Short mmCIF file of C-alpha atoms and ligand atoms in Angstrom, two decimals:
data_model
loop_
_atom_site.label_atom_id
_atom_site.label_comp_id
_atom_site.label_asym_id
_atom_site.label_seq_id
_atom_site.Cartn_x
_atom_site.Cartn_y
_atom_site.Cartn_z
CA MET A 1 66.59 -107.59 -88.30
CA GLY A 2 69.41 -105.39 -87.03
CA GLU A 3 70.71 -104.60 -83.57
CA VAL A 4 70.12 -101.32 -81.78
CA ILE A 5 73.11 -100.32 -79.66
CA VAL A 6 73.28 -97.16 -77.56
CA ILE A 7 76.66 -95.55 -76.81
CA THR A 8 76.47 -93.80 -73.49
CA SER A 9 78.59 -92.67 -70.51
CA GLY A 10 76.99 -90.32 -68.01
CA LYS A 11 79.88 -87.88 -68.15
CA GLY A 12 80.32 -85.59 -71.12
CA GLY A 13 83.43 -85.35 -73.25
CA VAL A 14 84.66 -88.91 -72.71
CA GLY A 15 84.28 -90.00 -76.33
CA LYS A 16 80.70 -91.13 -77.03
CA THR A 17 80.43 -89.24 -80.30
CA THR A 18 83.95 -90.19 -81.37
CA THR A 19 83.13 -93.81 -80.59
CA SER A 20 79.81 -93.73 -82.44
CA ALA A 21 81.41 -92.26 -85.57
CA ASN A 22 84.34 -94.66 -85.55
CA LEU A 23 82.34 -97.78 -84.87
CA GLY A 24 79.88 -96.77 -87.57
CA ALA A 25 82.68 -96.26 -90.09
CA ALA A 26 84.46 -99.48 -89.07
CA LEU A 27 81.30 -101.59 -89.29
CA ALA A 28 80.47 -100.09 -92.68
CA ALA A 29 84.03 -100.75 -93.91
CA GLN A 30 83.52 -104.34 -92.76
CA GLY A 31 80.50 -104.61 -95.01
CA ARG A 32 77.62 -104.09 -92.59
CA SER A 33 74.84 -101.60 -93.13
CA VAL A 34 74.82 -99.01 -90.37
CA VAL A 35 72.75 -96.02 -89.34
CA LEU A 36 74.12 -93.56 -86.80
CA VAL A 37 71.43 -91.80 -84.79
CA ASP A 38 72.48 -88.56 -83.11
CA ALA A 39 70.29 -88.44 -80.01
CA ASP A 40 72.05 -85.40 -78.57
CA ILE A 41 69.18 -83.07 -79.42
CA GLY A 42 70.21 -79.41 -79.28
CA LEU A 43 73.94 -80.19 -79.33
CA ARG A 44 74.34 -81.90 -82.64
CA ASN A 45 77.90 -83.10 -83.25
CA LEU A 46 77.98 -86.44 -84.97
CA ASP A 47 77.41 -84.72 -88.33
CA VAL A 48 80.64 -82.71 -88.11
CA VAL A 49 82.66 -85.62 -86.76
CA MET A 50 81.49 -87.60 -89.79
CA GLY A 51 82.05 -84.66 -92.15
CA LEU A 52 78.40 -84.63 -93.23
CA GLU A 53 77.25 -81.30 -91.83
CA ASN A 54 76.66 -79.74 -95.24
CA ARG A 55 74.11 -82.25 -96.32
CA ILE A 56 71.51 -81.95 -93.60
CA VAL A 57 67.98 -81.16 -94.70
CA TYR A 58 65.75 -82.80 -92.12
CA ASP A 59 66.56 -84.04 -88.63
CA LEU A 60 65.39 -86.53 -86.03
CA VAL A 61 62.79 -84.19 -84.57
CA ASP A 62 61.32 -83.52 -88.04
CA VAL A 63 60.93 -87.28 -88.37
CA VAL A 64 59.27 -87.95 -85.04
CA GLU A 65 56.99 -84.94 -85.50
CA GLY A 66 55.96 -86.24 -88.90
CA TYR A 67 57.37 -83.39 -91.02
CA ALA A 68 59.68 -85.78 -92.85
CA ARG A 69 59.95 -89.46 -93.56
CA VAL A 70 62.94 -91.33 -92.15
CA ARG A 71 64.20 -91.86 -95.70
CA GLN A 72 64.19 -88.14 -96.40
CA ALA A 73 66.13 -87.31 -93.26
CA LEU A 74 68.84 -89.97 -93.58
CA ILE A 75 72.14 -88.64 -94.92
CA ARG A 76 74.26 -91.04 -96.85
CA ASP A 77 77.97 -91.12 -95.99
CA LYS A 78 80.45 -89.89 -98.63
CA ARG A 79 82.68 -92.93 -98.31
CA PHE A 80 80.26 -95.81 -97.77
CA GLU A 81 76.85 -96.17 -99.27
CA ASN A 82 75.92 -98.65 -96.53
CA LEU A 83 76.45 -95.98 -93.84
CA CYS A 84 73.84 -93.33 -92.97
CA LEU A 85 73.37 -90.63 -90.38
CA LEU A 86 70.15 -89.40 -88.81
CA PRO A 87 71.16 -85.98 -87.46
CA ALA A 88 69.90 -84.45 -84.24
CA ALA A 89 67.88 -81.26 -84.29
CA GLN A 90 69.95 -78.24 -83.37
CA THR A 91 67.21 -75.77 -82.51
CA LYS A 92 64.99 -77.95 -80.29
CA ASP A 93 65.80 -79.47 -76.93
CA LYS A 94 65.56 -83.00 -75.59
CA THR A 95 61.94 -82.65 -74.54
CA ALA A 96 61.02 -82.46 -78.23
CA VAL A 97 61.22 -86.27 -78.32
CA SER A 98 59.70 -88.91 -76.07
CA PRO A 99 61.05 -92.36 -75.24
CA ASP A 100 58.08 -93.93 -77.04
CA GLN A 101 58.87 -92.00 -80.20
CA MET A 102 62.52 -93.07 -80.03
CA ARG A 103 61.46 -96.68 -79.54
CA ALA A 104 59.26 -96.53 -82.64
CA LEU A 105 62.02 -94.87 -84.65
CA CYS A 106 64.64 -97.46 -83.69
CA HIS A 107 62.23 -100.27 -84.52
CA GLU A 108 61.73 -98.82 -87.94
CA LEU A 109 65.46 -98.35 -88.55
CA ARG A 110 66.43 -101.83 -87.50
CA GLU A 111 64.24 -103.26 -90.23
CA GLU A 112 66.64 -101.78 -92.76
CA PHE A 113 70.07 -101.74 -91.16
CA ASP A 114 72.31 -104.36 -89.59
CA PHE A 115 73.36 -101.90 -86.89
CA VAL A 116 71.57 -98.90 -85.42
CA LEU A 117 74.09 -96.99 -83.27
CA VAL A 118 72.56 -94.34 -81.00
CA ASP A 119 74.91 -91.59 -79.77
CA SER A 120 73.61 -90.59 -76.35
CA PRO A 121 73.89 -87.13 -74.79
CA ALA A 122 75.68 -86.72 -71.46
CA GLY A 123 73.65 -86.84 -68.28
CA ILE A 124 70.99 -89.12 -66.86
CA GLU A 125 67.94 -87.05 -67.70
CA GLN A 126 65.44 -87.22 -70.49
CA GLY A 127 68.03 -87.11 -73.28
CA PHE A 128 69.61 -90.24 -71.86
CA ARG A 129 66.20 -91.85 -71.36
CA ASN A 130 65.38 -91.17 -75.00
CA ALA A 131 68.69 -92.54 -76.23
CA ILE A 132 68.31 -95.86 -74.41
CA ALA A 133 64.58 -96.27 -75.05
CA GLY A 134 64.89 -98.10 -78.36
CA ALA A 135 68.16 -99.88 -77.64
CA GLU A 136 68.55 -103.50 -76.73
CA GLN A 137 72.25 -103.27 -75.90
CA ALA A 138 74.49 -100.58 -74.48
CA LEU A 139 78.15 -99.71 -74.71
CA VAL A 140 79.43 -97.58 -71.85
CA VAL A 141 82.41 -95.32 -72.60
CA ALA A 142 84.70 -94.27 -69.75
CA THR A 143 88.12 -92.69 -69.49
CA PRO A 144 90.56 -93.87 -66.79
CA GLU A 145 89.62 -91.10 -64.37
CA VAL A 146 87.77 -91.18 -61.07
CA SER A 147 84.87 -88.97 -62.17
CA SER A 148 84.34 -90.80 -65.44
CA VAL A 149 84.38 -94.28 -63.90
CA ARG A 150 82.08 -93.09 -61.15
CA ASP A 151 79.57 -91.79 -63.67
CA ALA A 152 79.89 -95.01 -65.66
CA ASP A 153 78.95 -96.94 -62.52
CA ARG A 154 75.84 -94.82 -62.14
CA ILE A 155 74.87 -95.40 -65.77
CA ILE A 156 75.39 -99.15 -65.42
CA GLY A 157 73.01 -99.10 -62.45
CA LEU A 158 70.40 -97.15 -64.43
CA LEU A 159 70.65 -99.53 -67.39
CA GLU A 160 70.20 -102.44 -65.03
CA ALA A 161 67.14 -100.79 -63.53
CA GLU A 162 65.75 -100.51 -67.08
CA ARG A 163 66.25 -104.26 -67.41
CA MET A 164 68.74 -103.90 -70.24
CA PRO A 165 71.28 -106.70 -70.56
CA PRO A 166 74.64 -105.91 -68.88
CA PRO A 167 76.39 -103.22 -70.93
CA ARG A 168 79.90 -103.64 -72.27
CA LEU A 169 82.68 -101.19 -71.47
CA ILE A 170 84.95 -99.20 -73.75
CA ILE A 171 87.89 -97.60 -71.99
CA ASN A 172 88.92 -94.54 -73.99
CA ARG A 173 91.98 -92.29 -73.94
CA MET A 174 94.23 -94.79 -72.25
CA ARG A 175 97.76 -93.46 -71.96
CA ALA A 176 100.43 -96.12 -71.82
CA SER A 177 103.11 -93.85 -70.43
CA MET A 178 100.93 -92.70 -67.53
CA VAL A 179 99.86 -96.24 -66.71
CA ARG A 180 103.52 -97.29 -66.61
CA ARG A 181 104.34 -94.43 -64.30
CA GLY A 182 101.55 -95.47 -61.99
CA ASP A 183 99.68 -92.25 -62.67
CA MET A 184 96.67 -93.71 -64.47
CA MET A 185 94.33 -96.52 -63.50
CA ASP A 186 94.87 -99.53 -65.70
CA ILE A 187 92.39 -101.87 -67.36
CA SER A 188 92.16 -104.30 -64.46
CA ASP A 189 91.63 -101.54 -61.89
CA ILE A 190 88.61 -100.30 -63.83
CA ILE A 191 87.17 -103.70 -64.65
CA ASP A 192 87.51 -104.81 -61.01
CA ILE A 193 85.55 -101.79 -59.87
CA LEU A 194 82.81 -101.76 -62.51
CA ALA A 195 82.50 -105.55 -62.84
CA ILE A 196 81.30 -105.51 -66.44
CA GLU A 197 82.61 -107.01 -69.63
CA LEU A 198 85.27 -105.07 -71.51
CA ILE A 199 84.75 -104.78 -75.26
CA GLY A 200 87.78 -102.64 -76.07
CA VAL A 201 90.48 -100.19 -75.03
CA VAL A 202 91.12 -97.13 -77.18
CA PRO A 203 94.41 -95.33 -76.67
CA GLU A 204 94.80 -91.58 -76.49
CA ASP A 205 95.69 -90.72 -80.07
CA GLU A 206 96.37 -87.42 -81.82
CA ALA A 207 94.94 -88.97 -84.96
CA ILE A 208 91.51 -88.60 -83.36
CA VAL A 209 91.90 -84.85 -83.21
CA VAL A 210 93.27 -84.66 -86.75
CA SER A 211 90.58 -86.91 -88.17
CA THR A 212 87.87 -85.01 -86.31
CA ASN A 213 89.25 -81.79 -87.83
CA ARG A 214 88.90 -83.32 -91.25
CA GLY A 215 85.58 -85.07 -90.68
CA GLU A 216 87.07 -88.46 -91.47
CA PRO A 217 86.82 -91.12 -88.77
CA ALA A 218 90.20 -92.46 -87.59
CA ALA A 219 88.89 -95.99 -87.95
CA LEU A 220 89.50 -95.58 -91.68
CA LEU A 221 93.18 -94.69 -91.22
CA PRO A 222 95.35 -97.81 -91.25
CA SER A 223 98.08 -96.10 -89.23
CA SER A 224 95.96 -94.81 -86.33
CA ARG A 225 96.20 -96.86 -83.14
CA ALA A 226 92.85 -95.60 -81.90
CA GLY A 227 91.46 -96.46 -85.33
CA ALA A 228 92.78 -100.01 -85.02
CA ALA A 229 91.17 -100.32 -81.58
CA TYR A 230 87.82 -99.21 -83.05
CA ARG A 231 88.13 -101.68 -85.91
CA ASP A 232 88.68 -104.45 -83.35
CA ILE A 233 85.65 -103.36 -81.34
CA ALA A 234 83.56 -103.41 -84.52
CA ARG A 235 84.63 -107.00 -85.15
CA ARG A 236 83.71 -107.95 -81.59
CA LEU A 237 80.29 -106.34 -82.09
CA ARG A 238 79.86 -108.59 -85.10
CA GLY A 239 80.50 -111.55 -82.84
CA GLU A 240 84.09 -112.29 -83.77
CA SER A 241 86.38 -113.12 -80.91
CA VAL A 242 89.30 -110.74 -81.17
CA PRO A 243 91.58 -110.89 -78.15
CA ILE A 244 92.07 -107.64 -76.25
CA ALA A 245 95.83 -107.37 -75.93
CA ALA A 246 96.57 -107.79 -72.23
CA SER A 247 99.22 -105.19 -72.79
CA ALA A 248 96.95 -102.83 -74.69
CA ALA A 249 98.10 -100.09 -72.39
CA GLN A 250 101.77 -100.76 -73.10
CA GLU A 251 101.53 -101.45 -76.77
CA GLY A 252 103.84 -99.47 -78.94
CA SER A 253 105.94 -97.96 -76.20
CA LEU A 254 109.66 -98.55 -76.29
CA PHE A 255 109.80 -99.69 -72.70
CA GLY A 256 106.74 -101.87 -73.13
CA ARG A 257 108.49 -103.70 -75.92
CA LEU A 258 111.74 -103.81 -74.00
CA ARG A 259 110.00 -105.23 -70.97
CA ARG A 260 108.36 -107.93 -73.01
CA LEU A 261 111.67 -108.74 -74.67
CA LEU A 262 113.27 -109.15 -71.28
CA GLY A 263 110.29 -111.15 -70.10
CA ALA A 264 109.68 -108.71 -67.28
CA ARG A 265 106.20 -108.31 -65.92
CA MET B 1 122.55 -99.77 -61.21
CA MET B 2 119.84 -102.35 -60.59
CA GLU B 3 117.69 -99.56 -59.28
CA LEU B 4 118.18 -97.62 -62.48
CA ILE B 5 117.24 -100.63 -64.58
CA ASN B 6 114.17 -101.23 -62.48
CA ARG B 7 113.16 -97.66 -62.87
CA LEU B 8 113.66 -97.77 -66.61
CA LEU B 9 111.53 -100.88 -66.74
CA GLY B 10 108.88 -99.18 -64.69
CA ARG B 11 109.19 -101.60 -61.81
CA GLN B 12 109.86 -99.19 -59.02
CA PRO B 13 107.29 -99.36 -56.23
CA SER B 14 104.62 -97.16 -57.72
CA PRO B 15 104.65 -93.71 -56.16
CA GLY B 16 102.02 -92.66 -58.72
CA SER B 17 98.57 -91.30 -58.14
CA LYS B 18 96.65 -94.25 -59.55
CA ASP B 19 96.48 -96.09 -56.22
CA VAL B 20 94.95 -93.02 -54.66
CA ALA B 21 92.49 -92.78 -57.55
CA ARG B 22 91.46 -96.41 -57.22
CA GLU B 23 90.93 -96.17 -53.45
CA ARG B 24 88.92 -92.95 -53.69
CA LEU B 25 86.82 -94.47 -56.42
CA ARG B 26 86.17 -97.61 -54.41
CA LEU B 27 85.00 -95.61 -51.39
CA VAL B 28 82.86 -93.17 -53.33
CA LEU B 29 81.14 -96.02 -55.16
CA VAL B 30 80.20 -97.71 -51.90
CA GLN B 31 78.49 -94.47 -50.91
CA ASP B 32 76.94 -93.89 -54.34
CA ARG B 33 75.51 -97.35 -54.66
CA ALA B 34 74.10 -97.25 -51.14
CA SER B 35 72.46 -93.87 -51.58
CA ILE B 36 71.09 -94.68 -55.03
CA ALA B 37 69.38 -97.93 -54.09
CA PRO B 38 66.94 -96.99 -51.32
CA SER B 39 64.85 -100.09 -51.93
CA LEU B 40 67.86 -102.31 -51.47
CA TRP B 41 68.64 -100.40 -48.33
CA GLY B 42 65.14 -101.02 -46.97
CA ALA B 43 65.47 -104.70 -47.77
CA LEU B 44 68.80 -104.90 -45.95
CA LYS B 45 67.24 -103.28 -42.87
CA GLU B 46 64.31 -105.70 -42.97
CA ASP B 47 66.58 -108.74 -43.27
CA LEU B 48 68.82 -107.50 -40.46
CA LEU B 49 65.82 -107.03 -38.18
CA ALA B 50 64.42 -110.42 -39.07
CA VAL B 51 67.57 -112.04 -37.70
CA ILE B 52 67.93 -109.79 -34.69
CA ARG B 53 64.28 -110.26 -33.75
CA ARG B 54 64.98 -113.93 -33.10
CA TYR B 55 67.30 -112.99 -30.23
CA LEU B 56 66.35 -109.56 -29.04
CA GLU B 57 63.33 -107.42 -28.70
CA VAL B 58 64.28 -104.09 -30.24
CA ASP B 59 62.68 -100.72 -30.76
CA GLU B 60 62.09 -101.16 -34.48
CA ASP B 61 61.03 -97.58 -35.13
CA ALA B 62 64.28 -96.25 -33.75
CA VAL B 63 66.52 -98.50 -35.79
CA ASP B 64 69.20 -96.58 -37.62
CA VAL B 65 71.44 -98.27 -40.19
CA GLN B 66 74.06 -96.23 -42.01
CA LEU B 67 77.27 -96.39 -43.93
CA GLU B 68 80.01 -94.47 -42.27
CA ARG B 69 83.43 -93.70 -43.49
CA GLU B 70 86.09 -94.69 -41.01
CA GLY B 71 89.40 -93.51 -42.37
CA GLU B 72 90.36 -95.81 -45.19
CA ALA B 73 87.30 -98.03 -44.93
CA MET B 74 83.55 -97.92 -45.11
CA ALA B 75 81.64 -99.44 -42.20
CA LEU B 76 78.04 -100.50 -41.89
CA VAL B 77 76.98 -98.96 -38.61
CA ALA B 78 73.70 -100.08 -37.05
CA ASN B 79 72.23 -98.41 -34.01
CA ILE B 80 69.49 -100.69 -32.74
CA PRO B 81 67.99 -99.87 -29.30
CA VAL B 82 67.42 -103.11 -27.40
CA ARG B 83 64.36 -103.52 -25.18
CA ARG B 84 65.20 -106.97 -23.83
CA PHE B 85 66.75 -110.32 -24.55
CA ARG B 86 64.47 -113.18 -25.36
CA ARG B 87 64.60 -116.14 -22.98
CA ALA B 88 65.57 -118.53 -25.74
CA ALA B 89 66.39 -117.96 -29.39
CA GLY B 90 63.24 -117.96 -31.50
CA ASP B 91 61.03 -117.54 -28.44
CA ASN B 92 58.70 -115.13 -30.16
CA PRO B 93 56.13 -113.27 -28.09
CA GLU B 94 53.49 -113.25 -30.85
N1 ADP C 301 91.05 -91.63 -77.98
C1 ADP C 301 91.11 -90.29 -78.08
N2 ADP C 301 92.29 -89.65 -78.26
C2 ADP C 301 92.35 -88.30 -78.36
N3 ADP C 301 91.28 -87.48 -78.27
C3 ADP C 301 90.07 -88.05 -78.07
C4 ADP C 301 89.91 -89.47 -77.98
N4 ADP C 301 88.59 -89.74 -77.80
C5 ADP C 301 87.96 -88.54 -77.80
N5 ADP C 301 88.83 -87.52 -77.96
C6 ADP C 301 88.50 -86.08 -78.00
O1 ADP C 301 87.75 -85.76 -76.84
C7 ADP C 301 86.77 -84.78 -77.11
C8 ADP C 301 85.41 -85.26 -76.64
O2 ADP C 301 85.01 -86.37 -77.40
P1 ADP C 301 83.49 -86.64 -77.80
O3 ADP C 301 83.49 -87.88 -78.60
O4 ADP C 301 82.89 -85.42 -78.40
O5 ADP C 301 82.86 -86.91 -76.37
P2 ADP C 301 81.33 -87.02 -75.93
O6 ADP C 301 80.52 -87.32 -77.14
O7 ADP C 301 81.32 -88.15 -74.93
O8 ADP C 301 80.97 -85.72 -75.28
C9 ADP C 301 86.82 -84.53 -78.60
O9 ADP C 301 87.52 -83.34 -78.81
C10 ADP C 301 87.58 -85.72 -79.14
O10 ADP C 301 88.31 -85.39 -80.31
MG1 MG C 302 78.77 -86.28 -77.88
#
């Protein structure tokens, strides 16, 4: 039986959908069967990020309302046959689904897939409640900014109140040059404050924008640094122990390499 | 020269905004967590009173416990009107 993992954040625009798409693609490339569930009812996005928007016939609300079977609504990925998407409804709103219905849906999906990844909407209202209802684990995405980390803290508290196991954190859009300048909180600042386990750090990467334009997750591009970070996170989700480079934030920069060469800290 | 090298290596004392960000975040989270967990807050008040009751007789209905921001720090400020001292610790009237 598979694992149901919700990707959530509180704040909007921090990278939940990007993370869902990339982890789904990376896990599929690593041979696991994956279904991506877009729980952002009314603001469907995961389909375009995955490049699957032309294939939608039925959506999640059709399934929970009984107009379509899960099988009919699942869209198979173009690149991997072990990767599917269950799109959100675009014309309904989040009250069209209840937490009980989401729970039943996730239970059904995990019978067939190794990973069920649920892309949560922003906020802490019903859409969020629905997204977490069927999940047994959560990944919290935050960017290194005060408002994002604050919202992440709130979400962590809510997940705890729901008696979910402690979520793991993905720090997204880390910018090495700003960290070096002292103008961006670094990994340890954020981990100290949130006191949860870190599962990965994704750098700010133009390849994300380009790959989103094309509908091809960056995790499939060997040269993308964000893609590499997502591939590592996927391996950690599968239980492999992949070290998080202590210098993740400095990686690749000229001065970062120079500093390491000189043994400076 | 050394200063230039240090600056190139990013070792200058950080004048950046991240320290400000971290401090503001720390303070706002103390407030957030306190305001979001009313049950915890009630429990804290109860536990505080349980200890104080051993030494003092206080006006329990007028007890006021709050977090207050004092410049750079958060303080737990308790205003607890005292009726009288007990004769000996643990000397409970009941
Ligand atoms: N690591 C990254 N580097 C560059 N751009 C990013 C990165 N992560 C996300 N983005 C961009 O940020 C925007 C918001 O991301 P999205 O995944 O839609 O956030 P959410 O689902 O949390 O609202 C998108 O335009 C996306 O391309
Ligand atoms: Mg989204």
